[in-house]
Short mmCIF file of C-alpha atoms in Angstrom, two decimals:
data_model
loop_
_atom_site.label_atom_id
_atom_site.label_comp_id
_atom_site.label_asym_id
_atom_site.label_seq_id
_atom_site.Cartn_x
_atom_site.Cartn_y
_atom_site.Cartn_z
CA UNK K 301 -11.48 -15.56 3.65
CA UNK K 302 -13.90 -13.50 1.57
CA UNK K 303 -11.38 -10.92 0.38
CA UNK K 304 -7.90 -11.39 -1.04
CA UNK K 305 -5.26 -8.72 -1.55
CA UNK K 306 -4.85 -9.35 -5.28
CA UNK K 307 -8.42 -8.32 -6.03
CA UNK K 308 -7.49 -4.72 -5.20
CA UNK K 309 -4.78 -4.65 -7.87
CA UNK K 310 -6.51 -6.15 -10.90
CA UNK K 311 -5.97 -3.07 -13.09
CA UNK K 312 -3.44 -0.86 -11.42
CA UNK K 313 -0.04 0.81 -11.29
CA UNK K 314 1.62 0.70 -7.88
CA UNK K 315 4.17 3.42 -7.14
CA UNK K 316 6.81 2.79 -4.47
CA UNK K 317 10.04 4.56 -3.40
CA UNK K 318 12.01 1.97 -5.38
CA UNK K 319 10.08 1.79 -8.65
CA UNK K 320 6.69 0.68 -9.90
CA UNK K 321 4.61 -2.44 -10.46
CA UNK K 322 1.88 -3.21 -13.00
CA UNK K 323 -1.09 -5.50 -12.32
CA UNK K 324 -3.94 -6.80 -14.48
CA UNK K 325 -6.28 -9.68 -15.14
CA UNK K 326 -6.27 -11.06 -18.68
CA UNK K 327 -9.38 -12.19 -20.58
CA UNK K 328 -9.00 -15.70 -19.10
CA UNK K 329 -8.99 -14.33 -15.55
CA UNK K 330 -5.25 -14.91 -15.00
CA UNK K 331 -3.42 -12.43 -12.78
CA UNK K 332 -0.34 -10.73 -14.24
CA UNK K 333 2.25 -8.60 -12.46
CA UNK K 334 5.44 -6.84 -13.51
CA UNK K 335 7.93 -5.16 -11.16
CA UNK K 336 10.43 -2.54 -12.31
CA UNK K 337 13.08 -1.02 -10.03
CA UNK K 338 14.25 2.56 -10.52
CA UNK K 339 17.72 1.43 -11.51
CA UNK K 340 16.32 -0.44 -14.51
CA UNK K 341 15.49 2.91 -16.14
CA UNK K 342 12.28 1.48 -17.59
CA UNK K 343 9.88 4.22 -18.69
CA UNK K 344 6.52 3.84 -16.97
CA UNK K 345 4.67 5.49 -19.85
CA UNK K 346 6.02 3.03 -22.43
CA UNK K 347 5.75 -0.11 -20.31
CA UNK K 348 2.25 0.64 -18.98
CA UNK K 349 0.92 1.38 -22.46
CA UNK K 350 2.17 -1.99 -23.71
CA UNK K 351 1.12 -3.86 -20.56
CA UNK K 352 -2.52 -2.70 -20.51
CA UNK K 353 -2.88 -2.60 -24.31
CA UNK K 354 -6.18 -0.72 -24.43
CA UNK K 355 -7.89 -0.45 -27.79
CA UNK K 356 -8.25 3.11 -29.15
CA UNK K 357 -12.03 3.05 -28.75
CA UNK K 358 -11.89 1.49 -25.30
CA UNK K 359 -12.63 3.80 -22.39
CA UNK K 360 -10.99 2.41 -19.29
CA UNK K 361 -9.38 3.70 -16.13
CA UNK K 362 -6.33 2.39 -14.30
CA UNK K 363 -5.86 2.88 -10.56
CA UNK K 364 -2.58 4.43 -9.49
CA UNK K 365 -1.89 3.01 -6.04
CA UNK K 366 0.33 5.44 -4.15
CA UNK K 367 2.75 3.62 -1.85
CA UNK K 368 5.66 6.03 -2.19
CA UNK K 369 5.34 7.15 1.43
CA UNK K 370 3.31 6.51 4.55
CA UNK K 371 0.11 8.57 4.31
CA UNK K 372 -0.85 11.15 6.87
CA UNK K 373 -3.97 10.29 8.88
CA UNK K 374 -6.20 13.21 9.83
CA UNK K 375 -9.32 12.70 11.96
CA UNK K 376 -12.35 13.06 9.74
CA UNK K 377 -14.07 15.33 12.25
CA UNK K 378 -11.48 18.11 11.75
CA UNK K 379 -10.57 17.42 8.11
CA UNK K 380 -10.96 20.28 5.63
CA UNK K 381 -10.19 19.74 1.95
CA UNK K 382 -8.74 23.23 1.58
CA UNK K 383 -6.14 22.52 4.28
CA UNK K 384 -4.59 19.35 2.79
CA UNK K 385 -1.25 21.02 2.06
CA UNK K 386 -1.17 22.54 5.54
CA UNK K 387 -1.68 19.10 7.09
CA UNK K 388 1.04 17.55 4.94
CA UNK K 389 3.52 20.32 5.75
CA UNK K 390 3.48 19.20 9.38
CA UNK K 391 4.98 15.83 8.47
CA UNK K 392 6.58 16.14 5.02
CA UNK K 393 8.78 18.41 2.93
CA UNK K 394 6.18 19.59 0.43
CA UNK K 395 8.51 21.66 -1.75
CA UNK K 396 7.95 19.24 -4.66
CA UNK K 397 4.26 18.60 -3.93
CA UNK K 398 2.03 19.09 -6.95
CA UNK K 399 -1.06 17.01 -6.29
CA UNK K 400 -2.60 15.69 -3.07
CA UNK K 401 -5.70 13.63 -2.37
CA UNK K 402 -7.51 12.13 0.61
CA UNK K 403 -9.22 8.74 0.89
CA UNK K 404 -11.83 8.05 3.53
CA UNK K 405 -10.65 5.51 6.10
CA UNK K 406 -13.14 5.03 8.89
CA UNK K 407 -12.79 7.92 11.33
CA UNK K 408 -9.80 9.26 9.39
CA UNK K 409 -8.76 10.65 6.03
CA UNK K 410 -5.65 9.11 4.51
CA UNK K 411 -3.75 11.91 2.75
CA UNK K 412 -1.24 11.14 0.01
CA UNK K 413 0.62 13.38 -2.39
CA UNK K 414 2.51 13.22 -5.66
CA UNK K 415 5.66 15.13 -6.59
CA UNK K 416 6.19 17.09 -9.79
CA UNK K 417 8.32 14.31 -11.27
CA UNK K 418 5.64 11.70 -10.51
CA UNK K 419 2.88 13.88 -11.98
CA UNK K 420 4.93 14.59 -15.11
CA UNK K 421 5.45 10.87 -15.68
CA UNK K 422 1.80 9.98 -15.07
CA UNK K 423 0.59 12.77 -17.36
CA UNK K 424 2.12 10.94 -20.34
CA UNK K 425 -0.12 7.87 -19.88
CA UNK K 426 -2.68 7.55 -22.69
CA UNK K 427 -5.56 6.49 -20.46
CA UNK K 428 -7.57 7.75 -17.50
CA UNK K 429 -6.05 7.26 -14.06
CA UNK K 430 -7.68 7.20 -10.62
CA UNK K 431 -5.57 7.74 -7.51
CA UNK K 432 -5.78 5.45 -4.49
CA UNK K 433 -3.85 5.40 -1.23
CA UNK K 434 -2.49 1.92 -0.52
CA UNK K 435 -3.35 2.45 3.15
CA UNK K 436 -7.02 2.70 2.15
CA UNK K 437 -6.69 -0.63 0.34
CA UNK K 438 -5.16 -2.33 3.38
CA UNK K 439 -7.86 -0.83 5.59
CA UNK K 440 -10.65 -2.12 3.35
CA UNK K 441 -9.06 -5.57 3.29
CA UNK K 442 -8.91 -5.70 7.09
CA UNK K 443 -12.51 -4.51 7.37
CA UNK K 444 -13.56 -7.67 5.54
CA UNK K 445 -11.72 -10.00 7.90
CA UNK K 446 -13.19 -11.48 11.06
CA UNK K 447 -10.54 -10.17 13.46
CA UNK K 448 -11.41 -6.96 15.36
CA UNK K 449 -7.74 -6.64 16.28
CA UNK K 450 -5.28 -7.25 13.48
CA UNK K 451 -1.89 -6.24 12.12
CA UNK K 452 -1.18 -6.41 8.41
CA UNK K 453 2.47 -6.61 7.41
CA UNK K 454 3.04 -5.59 3.80
CA UNK K 455 6.55 -6.86 3.06
CA UNK K 456 8.47 -5.28 0.18
CA UNK K 457 12.06 -5.74 -0.94
CA UNK K 458 13.26 -2.51 0.74
CA UNK K 459 10.58 -1.69 3.30
CA UNK K 460 7.77 -3.14 5.42
CA UNK K 461 4.47 -1.38 6.08
CA UNK K 462 2.56 -2.03 9.30
CA UNK K 463 -1.19 -1.41 9.42
CA UNK K 464 -2.84 -1.88 12.82
CA UNK K 465 -6.57 -2.32 13.37
CA UNK K 466 -7.65 -1.97 17.00
CA UNK K 467 -11.30 -2.29 18.07
CA UNK K 468 -12.30 -2.39 14.38
CA UNK K 469 -10.71 1.02 13.72
CA UNK K 470 -7.41 2.06 12.12
CA UNK K 471 -4.86 2.73 14.85
CA UNK K 472 -1.47 2.93 13.11
CA UNK K 473 0.08 3.10 9.66
CA UNK K 474 3.85 3.03 9.71
CA UNK K 475 6.84 1.98 7.62
CA UNK K 476 10.20 0.46 8.44
CA UNK K 477 13.13 0.41 6.03
CA UNK K 478 14.79 -2.20 8.23
CA UNK K 479 13.64 -5.46 6.72
CA UNK K 480 15.73 -8.10 8.52
CA UNK K 481 13.56 -10.80 10.07
CA UNK K 482 14.40 -9.79 13.65
CA UNK K 483 13.54 -6.17 12.88
CA UNK K 484 10.14 -7.11 11.48
CA UNK K 485 9.50 -9.29 14.53
CA UNK K 486 10.47 -6.44 16.85
CA UNK K 487 8.05 -4.03 15.19
CA UNK K 488 5.27 -6.65 15.25
CA UNK K 489 5.75 -7.13 19.01
CA UNK K 490 5.85 -3.38 19.51
CA UNK K 491 2.46 -3.05 17.78
CA UNK K 492 0.93 -5.55 20.20
CA UNK K 493 2.45 -3.85 23.24
CA UNK K 494 1.68 -0.29 22.13
CA UNK K 495 -2.03 -0.95 21.72
CA UNK K 496 -2.45 -3.55 24.43
CA UNK K 497 -3.83 -6.15 22.05
CA UNK K 498 -4.51 -9.53 23.62
CA UNK K 499 -4.28 -11.88 20.64
CA UNK K 500 -4.38 -10.05 17.30
CA UNK K 501 -4.36 -11.79 13.96
CA UNK K 502 -1.27 -11.07 11.88
CA UNK K 503 -1.76 -10.99 8.13
CA UNK K 504 1.48 -11.15 6.14
CA UNK K 505 1.50 -10.16 2.48
CA UNK K 506 4.58 -10.22 0.27
CA UNK K 507 5.16 -7.83 -2.59
CA UNK K 508 8.71 -9.22 -2.47
CA UNK K 509 9.69 -12.88 -2.50
CA UNK K 510 7.95 -14.91 0.25
CA UNK K 511 10.12 -15.38 3.31
CA UNK K 512 9.49 -18.72 5.05
CA UNK K 513 12.01 -17.94 7.81
CA UNK K 514 10.13 -14.75 8.68
CA UNK K 515 6.83 -16.64 8.72
CA UNK K 516 8.31 -19.22 11.10
CA UNK K 517 9.76 -16.53 13.36
CA UNK K 518 6.46 -14.64 13.57
CA UNK K 519 4.62 -17.85 14.43
CA UNK K 520 6.99 -18.48 17.33
CA UNK K 521 5.79 -15.27 18.99
CA UNK K 522 2.24 -14.82 17.69
CA UNK K 523 -0.55 -17.38 17.89
CA UNK K 524 -2.45 -16.21 14.80
CA UNK K 525 -0.40 -15.64 11.66
CA UNK K 526 -1.95 -15.88 8.21
CA UNK K 527 0.24 -15.59 5.11
CA UNK K 528 -1.82 -14.13 2.29
#
């Protein structure tokens, strides 16, 4: 496999509904990750500054990977930058929206947004940040795989994201907050049925602890399951 998930997070802050994670490679090429839940009351600005430890003269950017919500997909052919907030208002309560951005994703634009609280926290970071939709990362990963039909399950402690590629194009990005094994299996089977996929490859990536029972259950119903 030419691409691995970790390579997309080598200098990044990942924002989720339940907290944040920090990722980096050290000078020896070792991968480091820290996870902090909201209830820990750890300040992102303080922890990130210590974690990345940039020298004063060093100019470097950190990617902020937005995984706080499922992005809105808008067909590229009708997308207009000036209408981002109008698109988002169809699906989200944008009362607290301060900043929005769109990543290119094949025939679509993946639109994400940040709330005032999130922007206030990020504004205290002493280095340059670049925003990235996690859906765009998952899409790029799947583009570099051999399977034309694939489902990527991104398993987190409190939610599971489903990204479906059908005929080499993004078909679905969705999230379930039901994370029991049988629930994940149900949604995986629903993806296959909904898009009429014959034998898709299932890629399973854990941001939470690996779940061997879930892997076994998925393999009972799907012929091609790869745990990343």
